[in-house]
GROMACS .gro file of C-alpha atoms in nm:
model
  225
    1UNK     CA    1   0.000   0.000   0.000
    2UNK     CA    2   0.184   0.315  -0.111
    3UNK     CA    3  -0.054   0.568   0.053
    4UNK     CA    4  -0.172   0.749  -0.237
    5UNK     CA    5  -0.521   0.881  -0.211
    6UNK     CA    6  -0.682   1.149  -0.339
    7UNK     CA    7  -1.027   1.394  -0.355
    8UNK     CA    8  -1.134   1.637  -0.586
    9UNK     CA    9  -1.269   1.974  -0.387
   10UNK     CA   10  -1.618   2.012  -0.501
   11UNK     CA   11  -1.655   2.383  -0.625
   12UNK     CA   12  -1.313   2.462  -0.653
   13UNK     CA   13  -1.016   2.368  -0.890
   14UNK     CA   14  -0.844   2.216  -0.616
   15UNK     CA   15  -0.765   1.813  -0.526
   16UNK     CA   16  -0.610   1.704  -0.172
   17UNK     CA   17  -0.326   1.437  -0.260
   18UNK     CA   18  -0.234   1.227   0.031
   19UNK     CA   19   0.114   1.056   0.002
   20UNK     CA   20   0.244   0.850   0.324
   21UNK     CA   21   0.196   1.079   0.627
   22UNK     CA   22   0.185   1.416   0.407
   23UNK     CA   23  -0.111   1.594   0.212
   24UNK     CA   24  -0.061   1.896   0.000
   25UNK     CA   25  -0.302   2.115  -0.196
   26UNK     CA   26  -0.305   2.207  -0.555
   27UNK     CA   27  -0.477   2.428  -0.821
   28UNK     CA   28  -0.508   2.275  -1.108
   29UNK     CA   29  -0.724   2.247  -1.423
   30UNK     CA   30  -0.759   1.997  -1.707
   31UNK     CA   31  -0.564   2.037  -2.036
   32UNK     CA   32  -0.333   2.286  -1.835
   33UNK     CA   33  -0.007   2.268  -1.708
   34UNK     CA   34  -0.010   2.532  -1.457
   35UNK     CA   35  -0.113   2.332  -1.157
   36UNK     CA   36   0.044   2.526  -0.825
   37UNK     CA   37   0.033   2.436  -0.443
   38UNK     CA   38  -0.244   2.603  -0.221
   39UNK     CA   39  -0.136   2.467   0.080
   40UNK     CA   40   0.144   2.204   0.224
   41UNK     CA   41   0.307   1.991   0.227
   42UNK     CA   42   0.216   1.898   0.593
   43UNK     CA   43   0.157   1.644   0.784
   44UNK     CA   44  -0.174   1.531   0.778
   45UNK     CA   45  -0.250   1.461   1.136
   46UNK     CA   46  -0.199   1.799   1.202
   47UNK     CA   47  -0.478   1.892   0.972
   48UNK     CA   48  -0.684   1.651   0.971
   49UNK     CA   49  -0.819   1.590   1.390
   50UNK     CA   50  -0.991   1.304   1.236
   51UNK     CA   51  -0.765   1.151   1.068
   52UNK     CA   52  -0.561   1.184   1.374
   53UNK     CA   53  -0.797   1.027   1.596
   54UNK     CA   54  -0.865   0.771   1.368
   55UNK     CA   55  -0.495   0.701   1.359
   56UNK     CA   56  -0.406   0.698   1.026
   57UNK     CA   57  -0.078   0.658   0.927
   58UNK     CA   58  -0.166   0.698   0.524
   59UNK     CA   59  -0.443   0.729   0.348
   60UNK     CA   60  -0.506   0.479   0.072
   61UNK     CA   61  -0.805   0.613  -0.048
   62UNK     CA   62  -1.086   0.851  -0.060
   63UNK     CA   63  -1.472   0.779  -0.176
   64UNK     CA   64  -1.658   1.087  -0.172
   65UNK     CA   65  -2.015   1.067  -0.069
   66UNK     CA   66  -2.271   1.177  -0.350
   67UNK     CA   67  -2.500   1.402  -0.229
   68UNK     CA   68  -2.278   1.580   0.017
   69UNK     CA   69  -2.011   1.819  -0.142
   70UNK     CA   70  -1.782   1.757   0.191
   71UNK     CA   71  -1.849   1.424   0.282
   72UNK     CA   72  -1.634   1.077   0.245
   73UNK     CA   73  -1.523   0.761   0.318
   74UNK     CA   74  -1.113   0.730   0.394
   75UNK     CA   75  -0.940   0.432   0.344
   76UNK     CA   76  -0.653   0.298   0.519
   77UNK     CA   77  -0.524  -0.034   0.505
   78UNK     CA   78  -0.783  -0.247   0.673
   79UNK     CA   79  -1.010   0.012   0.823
   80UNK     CA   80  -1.202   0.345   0.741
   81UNK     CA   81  -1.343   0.609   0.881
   82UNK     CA   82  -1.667   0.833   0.741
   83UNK     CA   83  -1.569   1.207   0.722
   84UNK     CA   84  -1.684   1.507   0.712
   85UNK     CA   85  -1.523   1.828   0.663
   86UNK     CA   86  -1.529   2.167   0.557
   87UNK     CA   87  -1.207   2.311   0.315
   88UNK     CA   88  -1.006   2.545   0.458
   89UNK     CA   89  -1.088   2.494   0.806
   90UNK     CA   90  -1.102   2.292   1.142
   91UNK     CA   91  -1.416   2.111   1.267
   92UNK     CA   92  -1.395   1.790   1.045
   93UNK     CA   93  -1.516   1.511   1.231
   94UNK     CA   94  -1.604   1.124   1.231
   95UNK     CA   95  -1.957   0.995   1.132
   96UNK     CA   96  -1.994   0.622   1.288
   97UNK     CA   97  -1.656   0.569   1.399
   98UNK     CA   98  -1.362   0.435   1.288
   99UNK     CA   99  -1.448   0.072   1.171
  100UNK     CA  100  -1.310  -0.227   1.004
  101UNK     CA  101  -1.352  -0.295   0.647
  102UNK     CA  102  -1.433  -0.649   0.708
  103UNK     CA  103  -1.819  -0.725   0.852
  104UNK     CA  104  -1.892  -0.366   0.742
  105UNK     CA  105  -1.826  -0.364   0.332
  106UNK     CA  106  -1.996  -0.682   0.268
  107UNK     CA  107  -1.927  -0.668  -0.101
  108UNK     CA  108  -1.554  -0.569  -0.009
  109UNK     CA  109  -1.568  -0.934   0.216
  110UNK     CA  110  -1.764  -1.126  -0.070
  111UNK     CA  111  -1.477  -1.023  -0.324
  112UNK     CA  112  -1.182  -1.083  -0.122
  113UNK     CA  113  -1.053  -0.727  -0.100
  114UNK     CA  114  -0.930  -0.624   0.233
  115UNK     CA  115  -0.752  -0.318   0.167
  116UNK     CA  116  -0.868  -0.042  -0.088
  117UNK     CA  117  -0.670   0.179  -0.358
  118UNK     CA  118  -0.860   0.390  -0.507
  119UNK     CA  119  -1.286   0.424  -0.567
  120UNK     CA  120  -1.490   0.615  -0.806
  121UNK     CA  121  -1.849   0.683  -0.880
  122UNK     CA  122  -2.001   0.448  -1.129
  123UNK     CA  123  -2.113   0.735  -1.411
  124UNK     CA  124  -2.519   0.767  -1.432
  125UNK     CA  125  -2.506   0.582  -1.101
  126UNK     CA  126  -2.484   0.775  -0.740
  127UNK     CA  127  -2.520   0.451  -0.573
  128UNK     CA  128  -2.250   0.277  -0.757
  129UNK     CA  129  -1.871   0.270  -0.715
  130UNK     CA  130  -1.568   0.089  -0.847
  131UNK     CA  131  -1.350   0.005  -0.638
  132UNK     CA  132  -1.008  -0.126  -0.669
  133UNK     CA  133  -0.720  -0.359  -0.474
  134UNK     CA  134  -0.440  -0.503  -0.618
  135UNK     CA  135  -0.494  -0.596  -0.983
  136UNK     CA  136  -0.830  -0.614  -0.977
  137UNK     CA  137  -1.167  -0.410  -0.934
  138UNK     CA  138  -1.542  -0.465  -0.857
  139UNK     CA  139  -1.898  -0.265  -0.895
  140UNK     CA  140  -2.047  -0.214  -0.591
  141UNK     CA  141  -2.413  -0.114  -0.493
  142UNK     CA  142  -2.419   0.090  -0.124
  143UNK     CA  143  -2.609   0.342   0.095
  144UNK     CA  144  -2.425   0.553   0.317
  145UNK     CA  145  -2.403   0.445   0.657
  146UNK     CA  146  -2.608   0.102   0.582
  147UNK     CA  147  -2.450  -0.229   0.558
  148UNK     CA  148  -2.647  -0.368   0.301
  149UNK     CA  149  -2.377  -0.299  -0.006
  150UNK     CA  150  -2.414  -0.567  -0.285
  151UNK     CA  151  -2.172  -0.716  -0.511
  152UNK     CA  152  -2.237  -0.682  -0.892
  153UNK     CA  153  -1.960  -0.755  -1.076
  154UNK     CA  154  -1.606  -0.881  -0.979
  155UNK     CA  155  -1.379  -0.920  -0.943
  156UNK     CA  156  -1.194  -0.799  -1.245
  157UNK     CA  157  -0.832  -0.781  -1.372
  158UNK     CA  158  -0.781  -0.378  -1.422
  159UNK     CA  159  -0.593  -0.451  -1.709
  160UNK     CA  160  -0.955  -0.538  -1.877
  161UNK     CA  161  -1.127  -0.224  -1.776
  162UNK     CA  162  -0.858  -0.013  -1.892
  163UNK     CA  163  -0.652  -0.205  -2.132
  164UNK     CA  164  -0.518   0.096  -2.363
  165UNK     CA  165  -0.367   0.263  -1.995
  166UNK     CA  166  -0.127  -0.060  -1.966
  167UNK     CA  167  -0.176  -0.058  -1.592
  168UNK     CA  168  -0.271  -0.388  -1.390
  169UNK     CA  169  -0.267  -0.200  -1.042
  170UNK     CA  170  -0.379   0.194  -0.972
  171UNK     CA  171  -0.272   0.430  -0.684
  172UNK     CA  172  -0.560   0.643  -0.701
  173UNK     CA  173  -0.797   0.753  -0.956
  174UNK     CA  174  -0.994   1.094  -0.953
  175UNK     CA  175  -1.292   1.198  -1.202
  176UNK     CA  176  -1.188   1.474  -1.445
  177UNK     CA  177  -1.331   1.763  -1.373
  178UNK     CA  178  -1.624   1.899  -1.645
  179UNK     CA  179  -1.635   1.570  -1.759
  180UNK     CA  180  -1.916   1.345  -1.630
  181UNK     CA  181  -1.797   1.015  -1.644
  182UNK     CA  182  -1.360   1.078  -1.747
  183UNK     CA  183  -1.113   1.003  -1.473
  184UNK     CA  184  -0.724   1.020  -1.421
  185UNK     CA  185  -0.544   0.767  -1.279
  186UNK     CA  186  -0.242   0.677  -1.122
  187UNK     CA  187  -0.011   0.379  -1.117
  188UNK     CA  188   0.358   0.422  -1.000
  189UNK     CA  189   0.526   0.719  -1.173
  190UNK     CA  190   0.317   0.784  -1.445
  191UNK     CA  191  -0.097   0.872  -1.517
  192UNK     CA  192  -0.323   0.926  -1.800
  193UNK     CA  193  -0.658   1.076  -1.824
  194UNK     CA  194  -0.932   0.840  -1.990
  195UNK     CA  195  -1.243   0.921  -2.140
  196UNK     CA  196  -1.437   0.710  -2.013
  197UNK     CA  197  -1.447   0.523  -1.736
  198UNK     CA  198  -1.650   0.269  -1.880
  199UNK     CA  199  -1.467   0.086  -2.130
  200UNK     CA  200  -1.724  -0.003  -2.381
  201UNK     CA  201  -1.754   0.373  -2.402
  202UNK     CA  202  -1.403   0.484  -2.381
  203UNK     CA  203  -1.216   0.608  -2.689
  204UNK     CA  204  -0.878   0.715  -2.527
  205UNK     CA  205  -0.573   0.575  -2.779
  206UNK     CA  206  -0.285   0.377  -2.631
  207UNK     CA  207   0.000   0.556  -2.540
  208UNK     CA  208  -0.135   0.828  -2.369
  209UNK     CA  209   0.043   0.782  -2.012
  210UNK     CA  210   0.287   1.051  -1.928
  211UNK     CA  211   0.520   1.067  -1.622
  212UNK     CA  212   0.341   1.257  -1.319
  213UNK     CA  213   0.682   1.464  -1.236
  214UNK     CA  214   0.731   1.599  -1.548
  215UNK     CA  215   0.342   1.751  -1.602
  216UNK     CA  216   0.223   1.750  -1.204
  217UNK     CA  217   0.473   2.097  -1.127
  218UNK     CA  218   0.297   2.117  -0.767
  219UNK     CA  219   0.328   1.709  -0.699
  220UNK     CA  220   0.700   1.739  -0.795
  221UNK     CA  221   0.769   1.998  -0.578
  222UNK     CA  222   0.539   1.835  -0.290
  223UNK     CA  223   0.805   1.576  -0.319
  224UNK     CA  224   0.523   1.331  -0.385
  225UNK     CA  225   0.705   1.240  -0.714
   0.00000   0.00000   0.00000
């Protein structure tokens, strides 16, 4: 688990990356290559009271809650914790504790995934998510705060979902902003932005991955890459 997670600020052009015990954030905008740091890095624990209390030492990944702008689920090795939070300042806090992934994903249990590394919104689907461990992914039906999620498909070897990306594993994966259903992702050193995340929809060539460090200015100088 490298730690990698990440979450787009709804109404801003601004993501929170998470790398080991360190977040930073950026400015950024699709198709540009002006991306800048906002804030950090820091340590996230002195941020984040939650994630303190929660006792994070990374953050593997982030599922943000449709519905609420400032809402989500954080990931960290076997457990998770429901958050919710307000940019820019303190008063974040815990929604049902800080609980294992096992008993309390279902679908998560019935797939064999007991760690998460990145999760995304199914598009056309608010109560859908991919999620993703390892080399391979599932769909998921859930309701926030219910344990009643439901398996539908998976799992998956990534490298059939995204074949053109070349990736069998991800770090994290955030949508593309103004596009409804595109995403970036990230695997190792490098990312590339798809289309689609559906692949029977997707048109994005081969070839398109590019190495974060030399187009990410703020990661690079976050020390991230």
């Amino acid at each position: 688990m490298v730690g990698r997670g990440a979450l787009n600020i709804a109404g801003h052009n601004q993501t929170y990356f998470f790398h080991g015990d360190k977040y930073v954030k950026i400015n950024w905008a699709p198709d540009q290559y002006d991306d800048s740091i906002q804030y950090g890095p820091t340590e996230f624990a002195k941020e984040w009271p939650t994630l303190k209390e929660a006792e994070f030492a990374q953050v593997d990944a982030i599922l943000p809650i449709p519905g609420h702008q400032y809402r989500s689920y954080f990931f960290c090795g076997s457990r998770y914790a429901r958050i919710e939070f307000t940019p820019s300042q303190s008063g974040d806090q815990i929604l049902g504790g800080v609980r294992p992934i096992k008993g309390n994903w279902l679908s998560l249990d019935k797939a064999g995934f007991t760690t998460v590394d990145g999760a995304i919104q199914v598009p056309g689907h608010s109560d859908q998510t991919y999620f993703f461990s390892g080399e391979h992914y599932i769909r998921v039906r859930w309701t926030e705060g219910v344990i009643d999620d439901e398996l539908l498909e998976g799992p998956i070897p990534i490298t059939r979902l995204w074949p053109q990306t070349g990736f069998n594993k991800i770090d994290t994966i955030i949508p593309w902003p103004g596009l409804s259903d595109g995403a970036y992702i990230f695997s190792g050193d490098e990312y590339v932005r798809i289309r689609s995340i559906d692949s029977s929809k997707d048109y994005t060539p081969p070839g398109q991955n590019s190495i974060v460090s030399a187009n990410w200015a703020s990661l690079r100088n976050a020390g991230f890459y």
